[in-house]
Short mmCIF file of C-alpha atoms in Angstrom, two decimals:
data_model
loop_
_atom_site.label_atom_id
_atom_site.label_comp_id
_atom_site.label_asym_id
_atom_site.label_seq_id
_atom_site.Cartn_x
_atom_site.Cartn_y
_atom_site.Cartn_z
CA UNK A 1 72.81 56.13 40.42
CA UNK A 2 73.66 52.64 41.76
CA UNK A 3 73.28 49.67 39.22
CA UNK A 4 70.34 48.27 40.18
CA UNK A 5 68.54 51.36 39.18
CA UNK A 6 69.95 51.25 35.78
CA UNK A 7 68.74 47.58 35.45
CA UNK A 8 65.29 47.31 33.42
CA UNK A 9 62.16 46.09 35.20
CA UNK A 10 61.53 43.07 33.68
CA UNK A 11 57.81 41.54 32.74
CA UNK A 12 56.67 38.59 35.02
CA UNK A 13 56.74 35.33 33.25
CA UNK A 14 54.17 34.47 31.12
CA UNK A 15 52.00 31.95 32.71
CA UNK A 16 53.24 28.29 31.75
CA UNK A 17 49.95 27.35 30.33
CA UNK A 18 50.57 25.45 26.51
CA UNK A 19 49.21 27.40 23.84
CA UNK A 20 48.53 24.05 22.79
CA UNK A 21 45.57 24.42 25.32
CA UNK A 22 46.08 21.03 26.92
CA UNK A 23 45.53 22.02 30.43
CA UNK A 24 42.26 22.14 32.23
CA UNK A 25 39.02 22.41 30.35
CA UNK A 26 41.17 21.68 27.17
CA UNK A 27 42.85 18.74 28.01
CA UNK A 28 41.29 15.94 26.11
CA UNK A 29 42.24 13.55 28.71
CA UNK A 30 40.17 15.17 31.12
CA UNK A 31 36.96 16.06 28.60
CA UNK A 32 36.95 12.42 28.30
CA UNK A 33 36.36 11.65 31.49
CA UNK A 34 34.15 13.92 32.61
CA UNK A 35 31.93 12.65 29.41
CA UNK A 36 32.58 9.01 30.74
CA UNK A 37 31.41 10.08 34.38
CA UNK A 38 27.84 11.52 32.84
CA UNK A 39 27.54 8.92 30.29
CA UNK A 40 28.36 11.04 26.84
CA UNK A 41 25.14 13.46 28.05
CA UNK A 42 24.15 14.92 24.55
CA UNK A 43 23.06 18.07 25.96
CA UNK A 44 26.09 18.27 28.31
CA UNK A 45 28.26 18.34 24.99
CA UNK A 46 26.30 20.28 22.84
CA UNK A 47 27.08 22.74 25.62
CA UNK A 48 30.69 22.25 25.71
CA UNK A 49 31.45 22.66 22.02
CA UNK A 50 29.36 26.11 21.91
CA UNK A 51 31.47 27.92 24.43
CA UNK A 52 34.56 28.68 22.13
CA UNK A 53 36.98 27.38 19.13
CA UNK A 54 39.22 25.47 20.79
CA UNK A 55 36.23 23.28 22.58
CA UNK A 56 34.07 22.69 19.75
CA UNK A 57 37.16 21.81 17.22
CA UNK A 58 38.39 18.75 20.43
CA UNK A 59 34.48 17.96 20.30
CA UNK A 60 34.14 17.29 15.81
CA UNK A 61 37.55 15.64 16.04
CA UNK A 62 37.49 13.97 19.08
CA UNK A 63 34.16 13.84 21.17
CA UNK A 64 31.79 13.52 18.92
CA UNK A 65 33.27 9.87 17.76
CA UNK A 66 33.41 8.91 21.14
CA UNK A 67 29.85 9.73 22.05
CA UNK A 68 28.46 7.76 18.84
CA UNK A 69 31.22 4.62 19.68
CA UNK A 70 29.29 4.87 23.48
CA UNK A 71 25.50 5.09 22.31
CA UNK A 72 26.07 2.74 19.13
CA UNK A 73 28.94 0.41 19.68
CA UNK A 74 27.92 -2.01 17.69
CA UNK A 75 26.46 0.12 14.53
CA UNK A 76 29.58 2.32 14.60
CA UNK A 77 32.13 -0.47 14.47
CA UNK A 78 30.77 -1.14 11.23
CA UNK A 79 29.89 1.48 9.75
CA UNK A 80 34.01 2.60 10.28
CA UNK A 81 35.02 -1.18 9.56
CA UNK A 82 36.91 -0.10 6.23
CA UNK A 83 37.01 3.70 6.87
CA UNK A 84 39.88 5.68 5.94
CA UNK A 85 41.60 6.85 9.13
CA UNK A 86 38.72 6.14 10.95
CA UNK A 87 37.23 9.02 9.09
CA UNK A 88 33.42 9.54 8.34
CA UNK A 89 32.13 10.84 5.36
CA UNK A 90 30.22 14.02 6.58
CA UNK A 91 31.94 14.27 9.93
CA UNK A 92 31.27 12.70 13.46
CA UNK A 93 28.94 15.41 14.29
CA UNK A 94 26.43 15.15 11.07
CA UNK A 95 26.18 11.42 11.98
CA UNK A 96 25.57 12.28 15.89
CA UNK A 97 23.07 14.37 14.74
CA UNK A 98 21.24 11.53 12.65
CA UNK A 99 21.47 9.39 15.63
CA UNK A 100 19.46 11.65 18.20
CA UNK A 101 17.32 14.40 15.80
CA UNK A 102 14.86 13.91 13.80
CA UNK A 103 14.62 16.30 11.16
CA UNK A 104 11.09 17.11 10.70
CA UNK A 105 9.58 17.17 7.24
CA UNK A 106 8.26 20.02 4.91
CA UNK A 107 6.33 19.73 1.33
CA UNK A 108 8.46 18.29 -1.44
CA UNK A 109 7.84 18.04 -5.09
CA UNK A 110 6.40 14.62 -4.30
CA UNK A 111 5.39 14.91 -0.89
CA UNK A 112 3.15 17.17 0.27
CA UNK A 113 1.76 17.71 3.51
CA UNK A 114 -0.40 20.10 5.20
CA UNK A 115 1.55 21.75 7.61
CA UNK A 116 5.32 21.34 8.43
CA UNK A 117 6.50 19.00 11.28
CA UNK A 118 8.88 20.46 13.41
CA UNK A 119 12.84 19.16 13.79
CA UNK A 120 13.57 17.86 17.55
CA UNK A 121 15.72 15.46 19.11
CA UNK A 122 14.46 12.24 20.17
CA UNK A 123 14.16 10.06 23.58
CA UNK A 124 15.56 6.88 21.69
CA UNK A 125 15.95 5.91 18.21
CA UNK A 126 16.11 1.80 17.22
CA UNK A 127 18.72 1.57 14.28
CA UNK A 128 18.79 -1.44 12.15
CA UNK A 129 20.76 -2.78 8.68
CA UNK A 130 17.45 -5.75 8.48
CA UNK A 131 15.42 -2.49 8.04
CA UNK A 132 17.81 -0.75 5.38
CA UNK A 133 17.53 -3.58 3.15
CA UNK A 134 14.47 -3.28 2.58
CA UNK A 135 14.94 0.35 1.26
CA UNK A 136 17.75 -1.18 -1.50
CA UNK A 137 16.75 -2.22 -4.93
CA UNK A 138 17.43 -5.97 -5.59
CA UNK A 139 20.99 -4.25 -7.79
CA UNK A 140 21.88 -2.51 -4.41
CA UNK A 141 20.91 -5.24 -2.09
CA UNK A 142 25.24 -5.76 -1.40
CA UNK A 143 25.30 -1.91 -0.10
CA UNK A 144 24.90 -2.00 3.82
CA UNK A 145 22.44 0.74 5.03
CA UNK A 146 21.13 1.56 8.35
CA UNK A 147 17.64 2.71 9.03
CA UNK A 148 15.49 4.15 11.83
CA UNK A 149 12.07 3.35 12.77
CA UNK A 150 9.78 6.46 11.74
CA UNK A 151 9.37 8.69 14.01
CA UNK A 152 5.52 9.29 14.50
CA UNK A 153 3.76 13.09 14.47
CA UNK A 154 -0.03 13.27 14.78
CA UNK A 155 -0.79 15.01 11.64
CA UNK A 156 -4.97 15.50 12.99
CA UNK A 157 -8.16 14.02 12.77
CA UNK A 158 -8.68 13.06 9.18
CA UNK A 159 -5.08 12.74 8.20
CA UNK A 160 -3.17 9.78 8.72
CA UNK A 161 -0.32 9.95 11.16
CA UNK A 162 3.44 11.02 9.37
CA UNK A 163 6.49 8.92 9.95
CA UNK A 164 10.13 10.41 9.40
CA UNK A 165 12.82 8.26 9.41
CA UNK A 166 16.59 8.57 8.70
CA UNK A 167 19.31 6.46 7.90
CA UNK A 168 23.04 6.15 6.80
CA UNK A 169 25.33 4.09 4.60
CA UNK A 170 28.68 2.47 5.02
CA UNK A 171 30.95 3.39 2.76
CA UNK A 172 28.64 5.18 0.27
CA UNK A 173 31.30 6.92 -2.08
CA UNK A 174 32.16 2.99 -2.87
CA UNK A 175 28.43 1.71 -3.24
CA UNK A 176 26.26 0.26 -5.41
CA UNK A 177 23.42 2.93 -5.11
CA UNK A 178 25.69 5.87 -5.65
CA UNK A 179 27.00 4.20 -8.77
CA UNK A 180 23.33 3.75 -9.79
CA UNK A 181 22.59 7.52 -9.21
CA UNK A 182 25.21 8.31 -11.06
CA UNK A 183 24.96 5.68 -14.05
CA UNK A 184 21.37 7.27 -14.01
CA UNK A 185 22.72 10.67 -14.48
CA UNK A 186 20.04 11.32 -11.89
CA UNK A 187 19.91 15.20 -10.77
CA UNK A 188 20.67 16.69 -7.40
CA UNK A 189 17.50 18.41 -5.99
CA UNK A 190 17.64 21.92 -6.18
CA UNK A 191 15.76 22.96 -3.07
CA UNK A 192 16.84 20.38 -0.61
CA UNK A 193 19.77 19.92 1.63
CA UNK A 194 20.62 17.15 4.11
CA UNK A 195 19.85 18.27 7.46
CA UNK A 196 22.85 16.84 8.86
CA UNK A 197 25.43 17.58 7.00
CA UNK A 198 24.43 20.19 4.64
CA UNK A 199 25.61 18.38 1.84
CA UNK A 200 23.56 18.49 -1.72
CA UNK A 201 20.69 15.46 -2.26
CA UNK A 202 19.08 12.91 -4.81
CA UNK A 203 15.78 12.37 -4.50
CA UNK A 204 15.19 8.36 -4.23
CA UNK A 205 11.37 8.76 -5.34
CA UNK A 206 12.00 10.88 -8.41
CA UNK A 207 15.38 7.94 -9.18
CA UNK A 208 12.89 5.41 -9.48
CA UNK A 209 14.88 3.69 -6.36
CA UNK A 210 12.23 3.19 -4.19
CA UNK A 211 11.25 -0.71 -3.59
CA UNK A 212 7.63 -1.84 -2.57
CA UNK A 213 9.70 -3.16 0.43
CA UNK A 214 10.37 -0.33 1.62
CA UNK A 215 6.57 1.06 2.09
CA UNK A 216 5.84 -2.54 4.34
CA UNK A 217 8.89 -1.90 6.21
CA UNK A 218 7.03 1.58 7.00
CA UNK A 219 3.99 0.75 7.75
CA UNK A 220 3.34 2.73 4.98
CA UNK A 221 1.18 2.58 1.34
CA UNK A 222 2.58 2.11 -1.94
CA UNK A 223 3.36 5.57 -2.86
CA UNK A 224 3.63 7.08 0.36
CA UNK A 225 6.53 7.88 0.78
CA UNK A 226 9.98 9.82 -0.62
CA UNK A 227 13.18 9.99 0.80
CA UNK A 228 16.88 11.35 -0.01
CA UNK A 229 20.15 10.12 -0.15
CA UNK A 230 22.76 13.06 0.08
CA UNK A 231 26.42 12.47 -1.08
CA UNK A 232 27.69 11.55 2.69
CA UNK A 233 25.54 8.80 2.02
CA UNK A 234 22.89 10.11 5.06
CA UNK A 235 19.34 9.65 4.25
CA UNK A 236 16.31 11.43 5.34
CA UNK A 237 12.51 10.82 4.34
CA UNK A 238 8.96 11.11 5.34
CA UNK A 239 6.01 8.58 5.16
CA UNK A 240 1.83 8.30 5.78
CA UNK A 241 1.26 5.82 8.38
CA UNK A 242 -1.54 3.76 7.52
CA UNK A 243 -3.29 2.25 10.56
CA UNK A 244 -3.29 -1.35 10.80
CA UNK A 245 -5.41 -3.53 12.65
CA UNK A 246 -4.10 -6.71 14.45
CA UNK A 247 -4.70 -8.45 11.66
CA UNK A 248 -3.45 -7.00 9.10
CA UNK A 249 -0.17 -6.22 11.05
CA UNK A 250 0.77 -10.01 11.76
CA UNK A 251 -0.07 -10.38 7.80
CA UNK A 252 2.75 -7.70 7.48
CA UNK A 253 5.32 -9.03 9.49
CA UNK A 254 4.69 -12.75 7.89
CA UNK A 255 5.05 -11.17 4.25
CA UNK A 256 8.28 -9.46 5.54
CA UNK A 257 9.76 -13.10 6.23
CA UNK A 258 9.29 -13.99 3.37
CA UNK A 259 9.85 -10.77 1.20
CA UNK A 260 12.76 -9.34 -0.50
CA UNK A 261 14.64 -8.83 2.24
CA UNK A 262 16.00 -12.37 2.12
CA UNK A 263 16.67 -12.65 5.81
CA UNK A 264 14.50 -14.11 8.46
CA UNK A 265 12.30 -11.19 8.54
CA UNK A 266 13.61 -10.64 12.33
CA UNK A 267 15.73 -7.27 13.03
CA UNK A 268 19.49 -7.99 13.59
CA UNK A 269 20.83 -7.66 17.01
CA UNK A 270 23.84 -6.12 15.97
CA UNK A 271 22.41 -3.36 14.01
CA UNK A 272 19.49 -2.58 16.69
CA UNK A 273 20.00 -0.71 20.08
CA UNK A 274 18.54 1.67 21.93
CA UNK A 275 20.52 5.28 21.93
CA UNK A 276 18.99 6.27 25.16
CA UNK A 277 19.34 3.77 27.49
CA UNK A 278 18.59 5.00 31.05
CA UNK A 279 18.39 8.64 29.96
CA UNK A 280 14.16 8.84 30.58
CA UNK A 281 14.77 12.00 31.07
CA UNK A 282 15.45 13.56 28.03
CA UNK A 283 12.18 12.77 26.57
CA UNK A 284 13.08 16.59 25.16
CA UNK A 285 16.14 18.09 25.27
CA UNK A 286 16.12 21.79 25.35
CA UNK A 287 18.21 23.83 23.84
CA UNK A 288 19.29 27.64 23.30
CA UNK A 289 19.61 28.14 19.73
CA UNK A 290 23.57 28.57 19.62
CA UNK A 291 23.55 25.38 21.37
CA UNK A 292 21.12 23.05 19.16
CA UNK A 293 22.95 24.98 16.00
CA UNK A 294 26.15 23.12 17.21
CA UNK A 295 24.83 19.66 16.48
#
């Protein structure tokens, strides 16, 4: 036999690809600009972080950040002013979520309703610290809180309509209303959850932390309302909307400049944008289930 028949065929080379998976669809580099080119589409990267591991562990460290920094410059920067590592309590993704979905609402212990109101993601959401005062006890007023305008659902005919709303704290394992809840000995709900992060609750309404301010903010009645504070510091809650006549809504507004709020009553640029600038499209954005279950 000549030599070259004694030598061993040898494997081609494995391909030069880095495990590391920073070539093509994995390379963060590109993601990112792809993301800049659609402007951070929602659906686009609830897509993206379905498809495998790799994709949707780049998207919770990486592009889910950078989609809340593009929506909500200004709210982000401080809500991370102070953050460890630029770190989040909950995660990037729980507070994406909070930005775009409302949660729906079901009966509580001190909310009922007649029938549930589904979760879905919203065209826009309006954001404001001004707003989250007003749902701070004058002992908590030093604790910065963001808050959404309800979201509105026709509850019928002879109901009034139901507002959900949603909100989040800066720095909430270091505030004032955590130490409160706490001082209080005040019980986690049993039944509840966060719906963005999953995390465990305290019910605000059975606390006793609910201010009258909080119910004009609304729109809403004395009474009317509950919401929860989980320990992320993300908070959820439901309202009745009582109609108001012209009237009585520029009575409103004046009592709010001059409430407890201690402001001028008027929302603060800084903490109020619109998520959904130039995106009339997505007045819905459908999703398979393995997709919405991402966010």
């Amino acid at each position: 036999m000549s030599g070259n028949a004694n030598k061993r065929l040898r494997p081609n080379p494995p391909s030069q690809v880095p495990e590391s998976g920073d070539s093509g669809i994995f390379n963060e580099r590109i993601l990112l600009l792809v993301f800049e080119s659609v402007g951070w589409d929602l659906h686009m990267l609830c897509l993206i972080a379905s498809l495998n591991r790799k994709l949707r562990a780049i998207a919770e460290r990486l592009l889910w950040r950078k989609l809340c920094e593009c929506r909500g410059p200004r709210m982000i920067e401080t809500l991370a002013n102070g953050a460890p590592n630029g770190r989040i309590n909950g995660g990037w993704h729980a507070l994406a979520k909070l930005m775009f979905h409302c949660c729906g609402c079901e009966s509580t212990r001190n909310f009922k309703v007649s029938k549930a109101s589904p979760a879905h993601f919203v065209q826009a959401s309006r954001f404001s610290k001004t707003s989250g005062r007003s749902f701070l006890t004058k002992k908590c007023r030093g604790d910065l809180l963001y808050v959404s305008d309800p979201c509105e659902h026709p509850m019928g005919n002879k109901e009034d309509d139901l507002g959900i709303f949603r909100g989040v704290f800066r720095g909430f394992l270091k505030s004032t209303t955590r130490a409160c809840l706490i001082r209080r000995r005040v019980e986690l709900e049993e039944r509840v959850k966060c719906p963005y992060c999953g995390a465990r609750v305290w019910s605000m309404t059975a606390a006793r932390l609910v201010p009258k301010s909080a119910a004009r903010r609304l729109g809403s009645h004395d009474g009317g309302l509950e919401y929860f504070v989980c320990i992320n510091g993300h908070l959820h809650g439901s309202c009745w909307l009582v109609p108001l006549s012209s009237e009585e809504d520029a009575c409103d507004e004046d009592d709010d400049e001059d409430g407890e709020d201690g402001e001028d009553g008027g929302d603060d640029p800084d903490g109020v944008y619109d998520l959904d600038d130039n995106h009339e499209h997505r007045t819905v954005i459908k999703c398979e289930p393995d997709v919405a279950s991402v966010i």
